[in-house]
PDB file of C-alpha atoms in Angstrom:
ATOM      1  CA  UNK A  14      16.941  -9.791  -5.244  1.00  0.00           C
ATOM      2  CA  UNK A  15      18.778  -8.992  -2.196  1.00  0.00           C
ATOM      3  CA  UNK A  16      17.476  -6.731   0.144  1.00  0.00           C
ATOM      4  CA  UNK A  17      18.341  -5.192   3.599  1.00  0.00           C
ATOM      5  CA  UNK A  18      17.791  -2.179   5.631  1.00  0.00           C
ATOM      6  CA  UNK A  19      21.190  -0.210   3.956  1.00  0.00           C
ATOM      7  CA  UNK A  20      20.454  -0.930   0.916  1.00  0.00           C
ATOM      8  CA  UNK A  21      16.472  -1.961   0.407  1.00  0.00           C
ATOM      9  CA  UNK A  22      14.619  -3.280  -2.507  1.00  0.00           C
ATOM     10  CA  UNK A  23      11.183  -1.944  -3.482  1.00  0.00           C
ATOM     11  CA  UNK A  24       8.877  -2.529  -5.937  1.00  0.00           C
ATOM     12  CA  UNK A  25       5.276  -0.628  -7.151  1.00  0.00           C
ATOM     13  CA  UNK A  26       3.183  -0.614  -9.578  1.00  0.00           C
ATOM     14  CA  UNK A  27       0.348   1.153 -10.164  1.00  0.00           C
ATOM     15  CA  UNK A  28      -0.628   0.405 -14.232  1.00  0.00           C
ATOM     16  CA  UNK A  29      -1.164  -3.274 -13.697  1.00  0.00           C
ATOM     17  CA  UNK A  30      -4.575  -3.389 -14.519  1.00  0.00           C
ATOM     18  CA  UNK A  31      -3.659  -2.175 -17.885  1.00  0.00           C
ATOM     19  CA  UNK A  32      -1.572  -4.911 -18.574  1.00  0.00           C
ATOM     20  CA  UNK A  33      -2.856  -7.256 -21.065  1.00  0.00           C
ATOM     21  CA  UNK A  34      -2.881 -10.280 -18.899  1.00  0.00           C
ATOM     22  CA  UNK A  35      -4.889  -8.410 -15.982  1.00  0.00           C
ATOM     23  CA  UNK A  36      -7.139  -7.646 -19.021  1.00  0.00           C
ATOM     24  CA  UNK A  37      -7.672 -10.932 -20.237  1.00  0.00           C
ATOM     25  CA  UNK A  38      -8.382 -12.041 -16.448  1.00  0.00           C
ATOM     26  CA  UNK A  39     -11.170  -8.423 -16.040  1.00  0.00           C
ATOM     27  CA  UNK A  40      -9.324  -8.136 -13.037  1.00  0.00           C
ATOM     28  CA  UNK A  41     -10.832  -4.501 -12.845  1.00  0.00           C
ATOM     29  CA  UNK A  42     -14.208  -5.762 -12.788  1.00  0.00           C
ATOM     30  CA  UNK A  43     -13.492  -8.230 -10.066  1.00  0.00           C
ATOM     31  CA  UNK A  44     -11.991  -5.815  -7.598  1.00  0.00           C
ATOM     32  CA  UNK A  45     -15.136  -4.410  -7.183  1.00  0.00           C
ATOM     33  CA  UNK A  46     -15.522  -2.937  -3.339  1.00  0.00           C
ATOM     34  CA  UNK A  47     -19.039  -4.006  -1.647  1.00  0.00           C
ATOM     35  CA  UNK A  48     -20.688  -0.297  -1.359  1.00  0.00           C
ATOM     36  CA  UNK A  49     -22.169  -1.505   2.362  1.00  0.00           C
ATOM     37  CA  UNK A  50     -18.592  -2.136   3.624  1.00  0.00           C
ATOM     38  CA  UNK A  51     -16.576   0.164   2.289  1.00  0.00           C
ATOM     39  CA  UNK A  52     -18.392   3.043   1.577  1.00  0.00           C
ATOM     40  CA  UNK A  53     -19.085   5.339  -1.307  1.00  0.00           C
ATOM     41  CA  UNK A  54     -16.253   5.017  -3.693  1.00  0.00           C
ATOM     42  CA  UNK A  55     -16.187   9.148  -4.752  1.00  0.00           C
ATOM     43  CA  UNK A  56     -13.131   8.197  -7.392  1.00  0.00           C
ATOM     44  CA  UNK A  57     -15.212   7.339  -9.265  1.00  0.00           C
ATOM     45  CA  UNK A  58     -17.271  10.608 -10.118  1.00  0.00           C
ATOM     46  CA  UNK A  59     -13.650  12.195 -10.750  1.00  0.00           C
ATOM     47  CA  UNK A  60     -12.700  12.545 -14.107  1.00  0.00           C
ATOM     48  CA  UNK A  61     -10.888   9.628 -15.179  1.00  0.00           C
ATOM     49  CA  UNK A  62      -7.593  11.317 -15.934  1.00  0.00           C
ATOM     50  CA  UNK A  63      -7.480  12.679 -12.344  1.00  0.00           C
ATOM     51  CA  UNK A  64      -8.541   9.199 -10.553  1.00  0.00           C
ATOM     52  CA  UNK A  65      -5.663   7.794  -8.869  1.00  0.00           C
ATOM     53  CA  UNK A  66      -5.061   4.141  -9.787  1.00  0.00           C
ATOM     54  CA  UNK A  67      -7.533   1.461  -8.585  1.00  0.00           C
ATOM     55  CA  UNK A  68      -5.222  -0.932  -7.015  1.00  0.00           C
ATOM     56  CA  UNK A  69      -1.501  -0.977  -7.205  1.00  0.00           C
ATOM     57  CA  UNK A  70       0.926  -4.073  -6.672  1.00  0.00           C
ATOM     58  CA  UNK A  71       4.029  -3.166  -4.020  1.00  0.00           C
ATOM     59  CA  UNK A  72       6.725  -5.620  -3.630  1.00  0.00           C
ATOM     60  CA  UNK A  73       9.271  -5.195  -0.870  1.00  0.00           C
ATOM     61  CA  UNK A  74      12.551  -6.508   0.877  1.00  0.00           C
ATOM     62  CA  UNK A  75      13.892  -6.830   3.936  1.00  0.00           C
ATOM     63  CA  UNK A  76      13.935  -2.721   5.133  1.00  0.00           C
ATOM     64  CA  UNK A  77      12.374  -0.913   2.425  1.00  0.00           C
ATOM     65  CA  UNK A  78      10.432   1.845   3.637  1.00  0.00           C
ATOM     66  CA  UNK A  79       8.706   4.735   1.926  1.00  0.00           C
ATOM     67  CA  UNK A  80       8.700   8.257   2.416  1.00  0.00           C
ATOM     68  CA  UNK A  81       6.913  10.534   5.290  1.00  0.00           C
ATOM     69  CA  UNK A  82       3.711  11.139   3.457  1.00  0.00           C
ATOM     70  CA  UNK A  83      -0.429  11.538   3.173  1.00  0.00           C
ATOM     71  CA  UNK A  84      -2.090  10.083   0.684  1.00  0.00           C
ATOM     72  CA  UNK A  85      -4.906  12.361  -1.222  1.00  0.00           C
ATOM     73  CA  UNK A  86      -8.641  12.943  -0.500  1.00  0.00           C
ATOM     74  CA  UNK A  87      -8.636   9.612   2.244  1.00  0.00           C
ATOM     75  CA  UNK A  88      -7.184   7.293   0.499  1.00  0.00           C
ATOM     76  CA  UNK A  89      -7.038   4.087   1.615  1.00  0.00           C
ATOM     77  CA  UNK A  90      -5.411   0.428   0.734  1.00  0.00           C
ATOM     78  CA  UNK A  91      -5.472  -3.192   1.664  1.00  0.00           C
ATOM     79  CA  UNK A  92      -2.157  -3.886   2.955  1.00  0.00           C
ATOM     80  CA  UNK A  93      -1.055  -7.865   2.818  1.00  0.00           C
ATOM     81  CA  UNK A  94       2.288  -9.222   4.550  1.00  0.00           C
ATOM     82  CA  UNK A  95       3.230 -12.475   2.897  1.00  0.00           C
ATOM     83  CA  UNK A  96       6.006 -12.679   5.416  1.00  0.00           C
ATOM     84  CA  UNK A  97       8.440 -10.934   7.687  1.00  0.00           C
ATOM     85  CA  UNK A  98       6.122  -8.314   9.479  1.00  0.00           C
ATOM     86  CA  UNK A  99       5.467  -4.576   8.282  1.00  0.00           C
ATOM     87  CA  UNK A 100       5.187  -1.685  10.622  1.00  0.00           C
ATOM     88  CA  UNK A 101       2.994   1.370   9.989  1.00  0.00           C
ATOM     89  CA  UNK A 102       3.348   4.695  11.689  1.00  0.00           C
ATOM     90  CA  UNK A 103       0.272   7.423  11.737  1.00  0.00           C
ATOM     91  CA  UNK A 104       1.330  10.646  12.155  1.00  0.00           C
ATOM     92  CA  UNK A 105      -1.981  12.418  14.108  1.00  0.00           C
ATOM     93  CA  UNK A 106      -2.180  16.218  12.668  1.00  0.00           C
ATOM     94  CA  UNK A 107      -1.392  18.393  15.262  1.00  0.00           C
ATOM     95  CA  UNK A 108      -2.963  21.857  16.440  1.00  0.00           C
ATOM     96  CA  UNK A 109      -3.317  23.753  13.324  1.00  0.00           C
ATOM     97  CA  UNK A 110      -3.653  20.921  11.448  1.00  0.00           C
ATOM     98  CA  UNK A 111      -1.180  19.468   8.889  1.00  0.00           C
ATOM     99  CA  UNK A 112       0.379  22.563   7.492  1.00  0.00           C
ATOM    100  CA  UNK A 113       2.802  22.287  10.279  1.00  0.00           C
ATOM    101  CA  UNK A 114       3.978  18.982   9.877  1.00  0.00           C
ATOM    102  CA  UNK A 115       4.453  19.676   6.250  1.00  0.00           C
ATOM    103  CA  UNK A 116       6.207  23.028   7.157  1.00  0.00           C
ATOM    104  CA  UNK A 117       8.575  21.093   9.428  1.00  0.00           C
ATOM    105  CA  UNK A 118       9.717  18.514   7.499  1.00  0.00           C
ATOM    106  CA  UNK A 119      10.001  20.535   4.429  1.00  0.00           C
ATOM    107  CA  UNK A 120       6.816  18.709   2.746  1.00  0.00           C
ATOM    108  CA  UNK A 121       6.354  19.066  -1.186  1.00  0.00           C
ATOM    109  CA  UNK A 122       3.654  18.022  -3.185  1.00  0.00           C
ATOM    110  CA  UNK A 123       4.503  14.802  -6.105  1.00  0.00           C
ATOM    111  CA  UNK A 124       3.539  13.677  -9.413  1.00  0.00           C
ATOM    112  CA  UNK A 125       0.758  11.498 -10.043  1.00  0.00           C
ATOM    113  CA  UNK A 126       3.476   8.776 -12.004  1.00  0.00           C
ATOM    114  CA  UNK A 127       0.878   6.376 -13.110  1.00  0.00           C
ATOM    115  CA  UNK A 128      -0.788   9.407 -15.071  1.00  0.00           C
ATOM    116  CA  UNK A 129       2.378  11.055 -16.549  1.00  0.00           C
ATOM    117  CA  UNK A 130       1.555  13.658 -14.802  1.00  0.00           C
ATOM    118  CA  UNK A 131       3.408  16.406 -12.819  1.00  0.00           C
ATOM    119  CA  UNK A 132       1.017  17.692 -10.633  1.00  0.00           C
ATOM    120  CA  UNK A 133      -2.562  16.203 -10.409  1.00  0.00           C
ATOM    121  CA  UNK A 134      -5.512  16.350  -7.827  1.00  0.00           C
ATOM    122  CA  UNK A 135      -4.706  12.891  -7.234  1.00  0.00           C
ATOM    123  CA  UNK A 136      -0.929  13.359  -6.197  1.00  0.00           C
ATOM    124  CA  UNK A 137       0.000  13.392  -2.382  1.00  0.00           C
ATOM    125  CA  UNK A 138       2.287  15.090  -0.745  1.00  0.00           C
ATOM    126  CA  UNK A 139       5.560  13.491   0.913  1.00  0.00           C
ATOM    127  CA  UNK A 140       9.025  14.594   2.635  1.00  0.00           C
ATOM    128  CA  UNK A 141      12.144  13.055   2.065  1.00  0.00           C
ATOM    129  CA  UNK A 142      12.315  12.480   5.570  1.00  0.00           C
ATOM    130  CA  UNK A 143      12.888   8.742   6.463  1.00  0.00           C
ATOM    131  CA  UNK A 144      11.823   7.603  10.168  1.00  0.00           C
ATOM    132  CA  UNK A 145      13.477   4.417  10.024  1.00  0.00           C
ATOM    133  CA  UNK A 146      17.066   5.119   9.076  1.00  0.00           C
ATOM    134  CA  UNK A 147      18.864   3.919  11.810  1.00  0.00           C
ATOM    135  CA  UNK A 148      17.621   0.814  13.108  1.00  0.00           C
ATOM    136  CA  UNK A 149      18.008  -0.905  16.469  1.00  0.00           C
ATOM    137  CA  UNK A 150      20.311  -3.890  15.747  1.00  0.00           C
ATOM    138  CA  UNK A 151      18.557  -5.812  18.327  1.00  0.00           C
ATOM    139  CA  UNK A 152      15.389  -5.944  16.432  1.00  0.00           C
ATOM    140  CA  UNK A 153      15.326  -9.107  14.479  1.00  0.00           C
ATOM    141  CA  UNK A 154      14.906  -9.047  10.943  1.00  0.00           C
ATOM    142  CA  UNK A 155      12.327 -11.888   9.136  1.00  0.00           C
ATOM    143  CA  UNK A 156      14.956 -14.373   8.421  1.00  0.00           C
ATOM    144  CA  UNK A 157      14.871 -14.491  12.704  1.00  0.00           C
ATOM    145  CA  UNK A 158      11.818 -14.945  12.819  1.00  0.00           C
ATOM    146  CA  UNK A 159       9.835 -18.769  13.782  1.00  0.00           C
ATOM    147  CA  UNK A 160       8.621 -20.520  10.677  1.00  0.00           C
ATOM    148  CA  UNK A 161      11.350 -18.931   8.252  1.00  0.00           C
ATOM    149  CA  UNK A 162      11.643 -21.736   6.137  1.00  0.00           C
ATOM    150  CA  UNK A 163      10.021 -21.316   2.791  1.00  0.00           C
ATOM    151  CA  UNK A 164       7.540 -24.559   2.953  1.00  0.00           C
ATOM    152  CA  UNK A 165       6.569 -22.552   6.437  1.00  0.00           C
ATOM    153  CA  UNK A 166       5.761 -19.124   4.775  1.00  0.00           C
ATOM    154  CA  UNK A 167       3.997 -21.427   1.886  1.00  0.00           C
ATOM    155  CA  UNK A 168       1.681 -22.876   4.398  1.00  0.00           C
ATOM    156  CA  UNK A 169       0.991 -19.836   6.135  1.00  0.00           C
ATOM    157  CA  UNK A 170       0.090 -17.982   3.336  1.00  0.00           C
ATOM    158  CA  UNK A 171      -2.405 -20.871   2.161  1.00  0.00           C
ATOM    159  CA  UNK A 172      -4.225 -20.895   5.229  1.00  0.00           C
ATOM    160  CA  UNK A 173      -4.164 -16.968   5.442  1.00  0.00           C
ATOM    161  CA  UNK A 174      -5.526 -16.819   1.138  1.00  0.00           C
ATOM    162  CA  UNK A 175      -8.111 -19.544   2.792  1.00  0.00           C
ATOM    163  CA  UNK A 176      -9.543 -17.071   5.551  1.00  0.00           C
ATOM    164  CA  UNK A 177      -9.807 -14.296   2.958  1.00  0.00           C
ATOM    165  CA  UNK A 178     -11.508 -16.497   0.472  1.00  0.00           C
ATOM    166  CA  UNK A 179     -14.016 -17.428   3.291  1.00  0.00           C
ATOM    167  CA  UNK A 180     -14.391 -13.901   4.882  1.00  0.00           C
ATOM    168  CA  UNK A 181     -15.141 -12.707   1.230  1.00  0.00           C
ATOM    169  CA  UNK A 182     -17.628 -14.873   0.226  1.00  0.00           C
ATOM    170  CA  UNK A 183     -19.410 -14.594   3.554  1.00  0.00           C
ATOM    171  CA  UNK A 184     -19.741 -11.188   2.852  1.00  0.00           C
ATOM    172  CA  UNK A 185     -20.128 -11.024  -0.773  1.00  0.00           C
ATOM    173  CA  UNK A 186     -23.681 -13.483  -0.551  1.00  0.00           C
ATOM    174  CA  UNK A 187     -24.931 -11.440   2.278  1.00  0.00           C
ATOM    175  CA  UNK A 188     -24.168 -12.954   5.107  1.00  0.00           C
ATOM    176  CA  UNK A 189     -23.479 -12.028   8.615  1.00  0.00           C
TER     177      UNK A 189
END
C-alpha cells in the first residue's frame, strides 16, 4: 500500500456501520454523542434517506488530500492522526459570502455516495481544485519524522487510545 504525494492512497468509507460485524458489535448505539457537549444532533429529525452517514472510516497515505470543499448543514467530524501529521486548511467566506468562492473555483455540487444518490440535501459541494499539488521538497514527510519506527507509533498510539478512554469516561459519568 504505497503511498506518496504523486501518487497518494486514500481510503473512505461511509457504510461501515452496516456491515455485519459493526452490527454484531451495536457500534451505532455506542457512538452515541453526549447532547451537553456536542449539541443538538438535528440529523436526526431528517428523514433517514437524506441523513448523511453517522460516522465514516478514512484511511490515508503519505500525501493524500481531498478536494476544496464544505461539508453540508455544519457538519462536523472527529479527526484522529495515528501517525505522520495532517494539515487542515479553513477557507473563511469572504464578503458576499460563499457564492464567490464557489464561483471562482468553478464549485459543483456531489452525490451523496453512501445513499446511491445523485443529488441529496445531504451532499456538499467541492471543486476539483487541489491546494497541495506542488509541495515544498523541504518539508519532511512522516517517515522523517522522530519516533518513526513502528514499536514507536505503537506506543504512541496506546498512550494517546489511553487519554481518550479517560477523557471519555470522565465525561460520560458526569464529571468535571
Amino acid at each position: 500500500w504505497e503511498s506518496h504525494h504523486g501518487d497518494p492512497r486514500f481510503l473512505f468509507d461511509e457504510d461501515f456501520l452496516a456491515r455485519d460485524a459493526a452490527r454484531e458489535a451495536q457500534l451505532a448505539e455506542r457512538l452515541v454523542l453526549p447532547e451537553r457537549l456536542f449539541g443538538t444532533n438535528w440529523f436526526r429529525y431528517f428523514p433517514e434517506h437524506l441523513r448523511p452517514a453517522p460516522a465514516c472510516i478514512v484511511g490515508a497515505g503519505e500525501g493524500a488530500r481531498s478536494t476544496l470543499h464544505r461539508d453540508p448543514f455544519e457538519w462536523t467530524g472527529t479527526s484522529f492522526c495515528v501517525w505522520g501529521s495532517k494539515l487542515w486548511t479553513f477557507l473563511p467566506p469572504p464578503p458576499g459570502g460563499v457564492a464567490v468562492v464557489d464561483d471562482a473555483v468553478g464549485a459543483y455540487r456531489f452525490a451523496y455516495e453512501s445513499l446511491g444518490e445523485d443529488s441529496s440535501l445531504a451532499a456538499g459541494w467541492q471543486a476539483d481544485v487541489d491546494l497541495y499539488a506542488i509541495r515544498d521538497t523541504s518539508c519532511p514527510t512522516a517517515k522523517d519524522l522522530p519516533g518513526g519506527s513502528r514499536e514507536a507509533r505503537a506506543e504512541a498510539l496506546a498512550a494517546v487510545a489511553a487519554g481518550l478512554r479517560d477523557w471519555w469516561a470522565e465525561r460520560g459519568s458526569g464529571a468535571a
